[in-house]
Short mmCIF file of C-alpha atoms in Angstrom, two decimals:
data_model
loop_
_atom_site.label_atom_id
_atom_site.label_comp_id
_atom_site.label_asym_id
_atom_site.label_seq_id
_atom_site.Cartn_x
_atom_site.Cartn_y
_atom_site.Cartn_z
CA MET A 233 -125.36 239.38 -113.31
CA LEU A 234 -126.44 236.30 -111.29
CA LYS A 235 -125.73 236.19 -107.72
CA LEU A 236 -126.93 232.88 -105.60
CA LYS A 237 -125.00 233.34 -102.10
CA SER A 238 -126.29 229.95 -100.82
CA PRO A 239 -129.07 227.77 -101.90
CA GLN A 240 -131.47 229.08 -98.95
CA LYS A 241 -130.58 232.87 -99.54
CA ALA A 242 -129.81 233.90 -103.09
CA THR A 243 -129.65 237.01 -105.08
CA MET A 244 -130.18 237.03 -108.69
CA GLN A 245 -129.64 239.31 -111.70
CA ILE A 246 -130.54 238.03 -115.35
CA THR A 247 -129.98 240.18 -118.37
CA ARG A 248 -130.32 238.44 -121.81
CA TRP A 249 -131.74 234.84 -120.91
CA VAL A 250 -134.90 235.60 -120.36
CA SER A 251 -136.31 234.84 -124.00
CA ASP A 252 -135.16 231.22 -123.29
CA LEU A 253 -136.67 230.61 -119.93
CA ASP A 254 -140.26 230.21 -119.16
CA TRP A 255 -140.96 232.34 -116.07
CA ARG A 256 -142.61 229.11 -114.11
CA LEU A 257 -138.93 227.77 -114.34
CA LEU A 258 -137.89 230.01 -111.88
CA LEU A 259 -140.70 228.46 -109.60
CA LEU A 260 -139.05 225.03 -110.35
CA ILE A 261 -135.25 225.27 -110.16
CA ILE A 262 -134.25 227.59 -107.18
CA PRO A 263 -135.17 226.72 -103.57
CA SER A 264 -135.25 230.70 -102.30
CA LEU A 265 -133.97 233.54 -103.74
CA SER A 266 -134.45 237.02 -104.77
CA VAL A 267 -134.45 237.83 -108.52
CA LEU A 268 -133.91 241.18 -110.45
CA VAL A 269 -134.58 240.90 -114.14
CA PHE A 270 -133.03 244.10 -115.80
CA LEU A 271 -135.00 245.14 -118.83
CA SER A 272 -133.58 248.26 -120.77
CA LEU A 273 -136.29 248.56 -123.11
CA SER A 274 -135.01 251.76 -124.92
CA SER A 275 -131.79 250.34 -125.27
CA THR A 276 -132.27 246.40 -125.95
CA PRO A 277 -134.82 245.16 -129.13
CA ILE A 278 -137.87 244.18 -127.51
CA ASP A 279 -137.74 241.01 -129.21
CA SER A 280 -135.25 239.79 -127.24
CA PHE A 281 -137.56 239.28 -124.39
CA PRO A 282 -140.61 237.54 -126.41
CA SER A 283 -142.15 236.09 -123.10
CA LEU A 284 -142.43 239.70 -121.33
CA ARG A 285 -143.42 241.27 -124.59
CA SER A 286 -146.53 238.98 -124.80
CA PHE A 287 -147.08 239.29 -121.18
CA ILE A 288 -146.84 243.13 -121.16
CA PHE A 289 -147.08 244.68 -124.72
CA ASN A 290 -149.56 242.05 -126.74
CA HIS A 291 -151.84 241.88 -123.64
CA THR A 292 -151.24 245.14 -122.09
CA LEU A 293 -150.82 247.57 -125.03
CA LEU A 294 -152.94 245.70 -127.60
CA THR A 295 -156.07 245.50 -125.46
CA SER A 296 -155.86 249.12 -125.40
CA ASN A 297 -158.96 249.50 -127.93
CA SER A 298 -160.98 247.17 -125.72
CA PRO A 299 -164.09 248.64 -123.67
CA ASP A 300 -161.99 248.42 -120.48
CA PHE A 301 -159.49 250.54 -121.86
CA VAL A 302 -161.86 253.03 -123.29
CA ASN A 303 -163.85 253.13 -119.94
CA SER A 304 -160.63 253.52 -117.93
CA LEU A 305 -159.91 257.03 -119.78
CA PRO A 306 -161.08 260.11 -118.17
CA SER A 307 -164.65 261.33 -118.91
CA GLY A 308 -164.81 263.44 -122.08
CA VAL A 309 -161.60 262.38 -123.83
CA HIS A 310 -162.81 259.44 -125.39
CA ASN A 311 -162.44 261.05 -129.00
CA ARG A 312 -158.86 261.65 -128.16
CA ARG A 313 -158.27 257.90 -127.20
CA GLU A 314 -155.98 257.24 -130.06
CA SER A 315 -153.32 259.77 -129.46
CA SER A 316 -153.63 259.14 -125.43
CA VAL A 317 -152.73 255.56 -126.30
CA ALA A 318 -150.24 256.32 -129.12
CA LYS A 319 -148.40 258.66 -126.47
CA TRP A 320 -148.79 256.06 -123.60
CA LYS A 321 -147.36 252.96 -125.85
CA ASP A 322 -144.68 255.49 -126.61
CA GLU A 323 -143.57 256.28 -123.10
CA LEU A 324 -143.83 252.70 -122.16
CA LEU A 325 -141.33 251.79 -125.10
CA ARG A 326 -138.87 254.49 -123.90
CA SER A 327 -138.92 253.21 -120.47
CA ARG A 328 -136.74 251.15 -118.80
CA MET A 329 -137.75 248.66 -116.26
CA ALA A 330 -136.54 246.17 -113.61
CA VAL A 331 -138.47 243.15 -112.52
CA CYS A 332 -137.78 242.00 -108.66
CA LEU A 333 -138.84 238.55 -108.32
CA VAL A 334 -138.55 237.81 -104.61
CA GLY A 335 -139.34 234.92 -102.12
CA GLY A 336 -138.82 231.33 -101.87
CA ALA A 337 -140.00 228.58 -104.19
CA ARG A 338 -139.57 225.92 -101.74
CA ARG A 339 -143.37 225.34 -101.46
CA TRP A 340 -144.07 224.47 -105.18
CA ARG A 341 -143.72 220.89 -106.11
CA PRO A 342 -143.24 220.13 -109.65
CA GLY A 343 -143.83 216.34 -109.76
CA TRP A 344 -140.69 215.16 -108.05
CA HIS A 345 -139.33 215.42 -104.17
CA ARG A 346 -139.65 218.79 -103.31
CA PHE A 347 -136.75 221.25 -102.54
CA GLU A 348 -135.58 220.55 -98.85
CA SER A 349 -132.89 222.64 -97.44
CA SER A 350 -131.38 223.64 -94.01
CA SER A 351 -132.76 226.85 -92.33
CA PRO A 352 -130.46 230.34 -93.65
CA LYS A 353 -128.13 231.89 -91.44
CA PRO A 354 -130.21 233.69 -88.90
CA LEU A 355 -129.56 237.64 -88.91
CA ASN A 356 -128.93 239.58 -86.01
CA GLU A 357 -132.08 241.17 -84.63
CA THR A 358 -131.97 244.68 -83.36
CA GLU A 359 -133.63 246.25 -80.64
CA SER A 360 -135.87 248.43 -82.80
CA GLN A 361 -136.77 245.34 -84.87
CA VAL A 362 -137.65 243.42 -82.04
CA ARG A 363 -140.04 246.47 -80.86
CA VAL A 364 -141.59 246.95 -84.62
CA LEU A 365 -142.26 243.43 -85.67
CA THR A 366 -144.00 240.58 -84.38
CA ALA A 367 -143.69 237.10 -84.71
CA ALA A 368 -147.40 236.25 -84.54
CA ASN A 369 -148.93 234.30 -87.58
CA SER A 370 -145.33 234.24 -89.25
CA PRO A 371 -144.03 230.75 -89.62
CA ASN A 372 -140.35 231.13 -89.23
CA GLY A 373 -141.20 234.13 -86.66
CA ILE A 374 -139.24 237.51 -86.82
CA GLN A 375 -136.35 235.74 -88.30
CA GLY A 376 -138.62 234.82 -91.17
CA LEU A 377 -139.99 238.62 -91.78
CA LEU A 378 -136.26 239.76 -91.52
CA GLN A 379 -135.06 237.31 -94.15
CA TYR A 380 -137.66 238.05 -96.12
CA PHE A 381 -137.16 241.66 -96.08
CA ASN A 382 -133.50 241.33 -96.68
CA LEU A 383 -134.25 239.78 -99.90
CA VAL A 384 -136.60 242.44 -100.71
CA GLU A 385 -134.37 245.15 -99.93
CA GLY A 386 -131.47 243.26 -101.86
CA CYS A 387 -132.89 243.94 -104.94
CA LEU A 388 -133.19 247.91 -104.22
CA GLN A 389 -129.04 247.73 -103.59
CA MET A 390 -128.64 245.27 -107.12
CA ILE A 391 -130.99 247.94 -108.89
CA GLU A 392 -128.72 250.93 -107.69
CA THR A 393 -125.61 249.08 -108.26
CA TYR A 394 -126.39 248.37 -111.70
CA GLN A 395 -127.61 251.73 -112.51
CA LYS A 396 -124.31 253.51 -111.07
CA ARG A 397 -122.67 250.81 -113.27
CA LYS A 398 -124.20 251.40 -116.66
CA ASN A 399 -124.90 255.41 -115.88
CA PHE A 400 -129.05 255.50 -116.23
CA THR A 401 -131.90 255.28 -114.29
CA TYR A 402 -134.97 252.28 -114.41
CA ASP A 403 -138.12 254.28 -114.91
CA TRP A 404 -140.17 251.67 -113.16
CA ILE A 405 -139.84 248.81 -111.12
CA VAL A 406 -142.30 245.53 -110.85
CA ARG A 407 -141.74 243.60 -107.86
CA THR A 408 -143.61 240.25 -107.11
CA ARG A 409 -142.95 236.69 -105.59
CA VAL A 410 -141.51 233.80 -107.31
CA ASP A 411 -144.30 231.48 -105.87
CA GLY A 412 -147.13 233.43 -107.58
CA TYR A 413 -148.90 231.87 -110.23
CA TRP A 414 -150.15 234.25 -112.82
CA ASN A 415 -153.11 233.03 -115.07
CA ALA A 416 -153.79 236.17 -117.02
CA PRO A 417 -151.48 239.48 -118.10
CA LEU A 418 -151.76 242.66 -116.23
CA GLY A 419 -154.48 244.90 -117.62
CA PRO A 420 -153.94 248.44 -118.99
CA ARG A 421 -155.15 250.24 -116.03
CA ILE A 422 -152.56 249.13 -114.00
CA SER A 423 -150.63 252.45 -112.97
CA PHE A 424 -146.80 252.74 -113.12
CA ARG A 425 -146.28 256.42 -111.79
CA VAL A 426 -147.40 255.41 -108.00
CA ASN A 427 -146.89 252.34 -105.84
CA THR A 428 -149.51 249.60 -107.05
CA LEU A 429 -150.54 246.69 -105.02
CA SER A 430 -153.12 244.14 -104.94
CA ARG A 431 -156.84 244.66 -104.28
CA PRO A 432 -157.88 245.23 -100.84
CA GLY A 433 -157.73 241.30 -99.42
CA SER A 434 -155.53 239.17 -97.94
CA ASP A 435 -153.75 242.44 -96.44
CA TYR A 436 -153.93 241.00 -92.80
CA GLY A 437 -154.24 244.56 -91.30
CA GLY A 438 -152.32 246.53 -93.46
CA LEU A 439 -151.55 246.27 -97.37
CA ASN A 440 -151.35 243.31 -99.44
CA ASP A 441 -147.31 243.28 -100.33
CA ARG A 442 -147.35 240.43 -102.53
CA LEU A 443 -147.24 242.73 -105.70
CA GLY A 444 -145.89 246.14 -106.14
CA ILE A 445 -145.24 248.29 -109.10
CA GLY A 446 -143.95 251.89 -108.88
CA ASP A 447 -141.52 254.44 -110.43
CA LEU A 448 -137.94 254.31 -109.31
CA ASN A 449 -138.81 256.76 -105.94
CA THR A 450 -142.06 255.18 -104.85
CA SER A 451 -140.07 251.66 -105.24
CA LYS A 452 -137.11 252.89 -103.29
CA VAL A 453 -139.37 253.15 -100.43
CA ALA A 454 -141.38 250.07 -101.05
CA LEU A 455 -138.14 248.17 -101.15
CA ALA A 456 -136.56 249.19 -98.23
CA ARG A 457 -138.30 247.07 -95.81
CA LEU A 458 -135.18 246.62 -93.46
CA SER A 459 -133.82 250.11 -93.56
CA LEU A 460 -137.00 251.52 -92.46
CA ILE A 461 -137.70 249.78 -89.51
CA PRO A 462 -135.55 252.23 -87.38
CA LYS A 463 -137.85 255.28 -88.76
CA LEU A 464 -141.05 253.15 -87.85
CA ASP A 465 -139.92 252.72 -84.24
CA SER A 466 -139.01 256.40 -83.86
CA ALA A 467 -142.70 256.94 -85.51
CA GLY A 468 -144.08 254.86 -82.76
CA PHE A 469 -144.67 251.58 -84.64
CA HIS A 470 -144.66 248.40 -82.79
CA GLN A 471 -145.76 244.65 -83.01
CA LEU A 472 -146.26 244.84 -86.68
CA ASN A 473 -146.41 242.14 -89.39
CA SER A 474 -145.30 242.16 -92.87
CA GLU A 475 -148.42 243.67 -94.31
CA THR A 476 -148.64 246.35 -91.27
CA SER A 477 -145.22 247.11 -91.61
CA PHE A 478 -145.39 247.55 -95.55
CA LYS A 479 -148.12 250.11 -95.35
CA ALA A 480 -146.52 252.05 -92.35
CA GLN A 481 -143.47 252.21 -94.39
CA LEU A 482 -145.53 253.70 -97.30
CA THR A 483 -147.70 255.93 -95.08
CA THR A 484 -144.53 257.62 -93.07
CA GLN A 485 -143.08 258.05 -96.21
CA HIS A 486 -145.70 259.80 -97.87
CA VAL A 487 -145.65 257.55 -100.67
CA PRO A 488 -149.09 257.06 -102.57
CA TYR A 489 -150.50 253.78 -103.35
CA LEU A 490 -153.62 252.50 -105.22
CA THR A 491 -155.17 249.08 -105.07
CA LYS A 492 -156.14 246.95 -108.41
CA ARG A 493 -157.46 243.31 -108.64
CA VAL A 494 -154.43 241.44 -110.16
CA PRO A 495 -154.64 238.06 -111.82
CA PHE A 496 -152.30 236.12 -109.46
CA CYS A 497 -152.22 233.92 -106.52
CA ILE A 498 -149.68 232.44 -104.01
CA VAL A 499 -149.25 228.69 -104.28
CA THR A 500 -148.92 227.21 -101.07
CA ASP A 501 -149.12 223.69 -99.49
CA ARG A 502 -149.36 224.87 -96.11
CA ARG A 503 -152.59 223.35 -94.31
CA TYR A 504 -155.17 225.69 -93.23
CA GLY A 505 -158.57 224.89 -91.81
CA PHE A 506 -161.70 224.04 -93.67
CA PRO A 507 -164.30 225.83 -94.30
CA PRO A 508 -162.18 229.12 -93.15
CA SER A 509 -164.09 231.44 -90.45
CA ARG A 510 -163.49 235.02 -89.27
CA PHE A 511 -159.81 234.96 -89.29
CA GLY A 512 -159.46 231.84 -91.15
CA VAL A 513 -157.26 231.57 -94.33
CA PRO A 514 -159.15 231.00 -97.49
CA VAL A 515 -157.21 228.86 -100.01
CA ALA A 516 -158.49 228.84 -103.86
CA ALA A 517 -158.59 226.61 -106.38
CA LEU A 518 -156.01 227.17 -109.02
CA SER A 519 -159.07 227.06 -111.36
CA SER A 520 -160.65 229.94 -109.97
CA PRO A 521 -161.73 232.40 -112.89
CA GLY A 522 -160.23 235.32 -110.55
CA PRO A 523 -158.30 237.58 -110.46
CA LEU A 524 -157.12 236.61 -107.21
CA SER A 525 -155.16 239.51 -106.17
CA GLY A 526 -152.23 237.35 -104.07
CA ALA A 527 -154.80 235.16 -102.46
CA LYS A 528 -153.10 231.58 -101.19
CA CYS A 529 -154.13 228.78 -103.99
CA ARG A 530 -153.19 225.35 -104.60
CA PRO A 531 -154.31 222.87 -107.59
CA CYS A 532 -157.08 221.03 -106.18
CA THR A 533 -160.82 219.88 -107.03
CA ALA A 534 -163.03 222.73 -105.69
CA ALA A 535 -164.47 221.94 -102.62
CA CYS A 536 -166.63 224.85 -102.25
CA GLN A 537 -168.36 226.87 -104.98
CA GLY A 538 -171.25 229.08 -105.76
CA ARG A 539 -173.26 229.41 -102.62
CA CYS A 540 -170.89 227.88 -100.52
CA VAL A 541 -168.22 230.31 -101.29
CA ALA A 542 -170.56 233.17 -100.65
CA GLY A 543 -171.49 231.79 -97.32
CA VAL A 544 -167.72 231.37 -96.48
CA MET A 545 -166.61 234.68 -97.45
CA ARG A 546 -168.95 236.73 -95.82
CA SER A 547 -168.19 235.15 -92.30
CA LEU A 548 -164.75 236.33 -92.98
CA TYR A 549 -163.21 239.44 -91.32
CA LYS A 550 -162.65 241.68 -94.48
CA GLY A 551 -159.48 243.22 -93.04
CA TRP A 552 -157.69 239.74 -92.50
CA SER A 553 -157.38 237.11 -95.36
CA TRP A 554 -160.59 238.10 -97.31
CA THR A 555 -160.47 237.77 -100.77
CA ASP A 556 -162.49 239.16 -103.76
CA TRP A 557 -164.91 236.52 -104.50
CA ASP A 558 -167.63 238.47 -106.67
CA ASN A 559 -169.02 237.42 -110.18
CA GLY A 560 -168.07 233.61 -109.41
CA SER A 561 -164.35 234.49 -109.32
CA LEU A 562 -163.29 232.30 -106.35
CA GLU A 563 -163.62 228.76 -105.90
CA LEU A 564 -162.10 227.03 -102.44
CA CYS A 565 -160.01 224.02 -101.78
CA ASN A 566 -160.41 222.27 -98.71
CA ALA A 567 -156.73 222.64 -97.56
CA ARG A 568 -156.60 220.95 -94.45
CA ASP A 569 -154.35 218.49 -95.78
CA GLN A 570 -151.65 217.94 -98.12
CA TRP A 571 -152.10 218.43 -102.05
CA GLU A 572 -154.39 216.03 -103.48
CA ARG A 573 -153.12 212.68 -105.32
CA GLY A 574 -153.44 213.48 -109.11
CA TRP A 575 -153.10 217.39 -108.57
CA GLU A 576 -150.46 217.17 -111.55
CA LYS A 577 -153.35 216.37 -113.81
CA ILE A 578 -155.30 219.26 -112.23
CA PHE A 579 -152.51 221.52 -112.83
CA ASP A 580 -152.02 220.68 -116.36
CA LYS A 581 -155.62 221.18 -117.68
CA VAL A 582 -155.40 224.70 -115.65
CA ALA A 583 -152.23 225.97 -116.51
CA GLY A 584 -152.14 224.75 -120.23
CA LYS A 585 -150.10 222.69 -122.49
CA LYS A 586 -146.84 224.94 -122.20
CA SER A 587 -146.65 225.10 -118.45
CA ALA A 588 -147.63 221.44 -118.35
CA SER A 589 -144.74 220.64 -120.26
CA VAL A 590 -142.64 222.32 -118.22
CA ARG A 591 -143.66 220.73 -115.22
CA LYS A 592 -143.39 217.47 -116.81
CA ARG A 593 -139.69 217.69 -117.70
CA PHE A 594 -139.16 218.64 -114.55
CA ALA A 595 -140.86 215.83 -112.85
CA ASP A 596 -138.64 213.63 -114.78
CA LEU A 597 -135.72 215.88 -114.50
CA LYS A 598 -131.94 214.16 -113.30
CA LYS A 599 -129.41 216.11 -111.43
CA LYS A 600 -127.02 216.04 -114.44
CA GLU A 601 -129.56 217.79 -116.74
CA CYS A 602 -130.28 220.24 -113.80
CA VAL A 603 -126.41 221.00 -114.00
CA ASP A 604 -126.40 221.33 -117.41
CA ASP A 605 -129.24 223.84 -117.37
CA PHE A 606 -127.48 225.87 -114.65
CA ASN A 607 -124.04 225.95 -116.80
CA GLU A 608 -126.02 226.96 -119.47
CA MET A 609 -127.70 229.79 -117.74
CA LYS A 610 -124.11 230.93 -116.36
CA LYS A 611 -123.03 231.31 -120.20
CA ARG A 612 -125.72 233.94 -120.34
CA VAL A 613 -125.53 236.15 -117.67
CA SER A 614 -122.78 239.17 -116.68
CA ASN A 615 -121.77 237.70 -113.76
CA TRP A 616 -122.09 234.54 -111.82
CA GLU A 617 -121.77 234.07 -107.82
CA ALA A 618 -123.04 231.25 -106.53
CA PRO A 619 -122.81 227.65 -104.91
CA PRO A 620 -121.74 225.12 -107.54
CA PRO A 621 -124.53 223.84 -109.92
CA GLU A 622 -124.13 220.59 -108.30
CA GLU A 623 -125.08 221.76 -104.96
CA LEU A 624 -128.13 223.85 -105.98
CA CYS A 625 -128.91 220.53 -108.13
CA GLY A 626 -128.85 218.63 -105.09
CA LEU A 627 -131.69 219.58 -103.42
CA GLY A 628 -134.32 217.12 -103.97
CA LEU A 629 -133.10 215.53 -107.19
CA ALA A 630 -132.44 212.21 -108.09
CA VAL A 631 -128.60 211.35 -109.47
#
C-alpha cells in the first residue's frame, strides 16, 4: 500500500517491490515522506527481499560466528553458542517486521537541481504542544517538530491498520530516517526486544531519535510522538526539543532502552561553524570509518583528522552534539559553506560502484523517466494514494 498525500507530506506503504529498489533510491526520488515497509518473514519468502536479506541476514546472522558475537554472549555459555545462535536465527526467521522510514530527503542532492517545494500545510498547535515543545534550534520551529512527529506517528497508524486488515501482529519494528546514509549493516548485538537507539552522541540533552528498533509494545510508545504530548504536559515537561521529548515519552511510559553504536549518519547540506566548539555541530566526512551513530555528515574532503578531531571533540559539550570519535572513527568536514565542487566523485568513491551508478542515473534522469518509474512502482503496491507522478517528478527534474 502506497500513500503520498502531497509532495511535502507523504505516507508510504510498500510491500513487494523492495527487491527491485535500492534503499538509497528513496533518498533520491521522494522529497518528504513517511515510509513503511512491511515484511512478513514467516509468510513471505526471504528471497523476495534480497537487499534486506543481505543487510540483515547475510551480515547479521552469518556474522554470528565472529569473535564479536561470541564475546557478546553471557559469560559461561560460549560452549552453548551454536544452539543459542540456531535458536536466535529461528526466532528471527519466524518473526514479522515493519521498517519505517521517516523524514525528508529534500537535503539530498543526487546531481541535479535539488528538490524544492513549498512549505507543508501548517498543523494546528494546541496549548499543550506550545507548552511542551520549544522552537529553539529547530529550523522550522514548533511547526517543524509537529510535522515530523506527525509523520512518525503516521507509521504507527499504518502498522495498526495493516495488522487489523491482515489479522496478525508484527514482532518488531525498525524506525529510521530517509536522509540517512548507512556504510555497514547492523551488527549482531542489536537487541530487538527493547527500544534501541544510537549510542550517546547527537542527543541534544535527551536521546538521539534517528534510529529505533523494538518490539511492538515499545515501538507503540516510541512512535507516539504527537499523542503523548498531553501526558508530557501533565507530567510537567515544558520547552522540550525533539530529543528531550523523545526521552521523556519513553521514561514516563516506563519503556526501557539501550544505546548502541550503529553505522549510519544523517546527510545534510545545512551549514555549521567550523571548527565547532562547545555547543557547535560537528559534520562528519562521509569517508569516516565510523560507526557514526546518526551524526550529521556530507561528502567532503576531510578538513580535520587525527589529533585535530581529538582537539575539537574534547571541546564539545558531550550532552549536546558530541559524536564518538575514538579509534580514528571520525573525520570532519568544514561545513561553513555549501557542498564542495566535485562532491560527486567523493561520494562515488566512498559509497561504492552500486550506489555510484544509482547517483549517476539520477544525475541524468529526465522527467519522463521519473514518471515511468513511479508508474512502475504503482503496479507493485497494493494501494496508491498520491498526487500524479508528473507532479512528484516536477520537483527539480528537467523535462
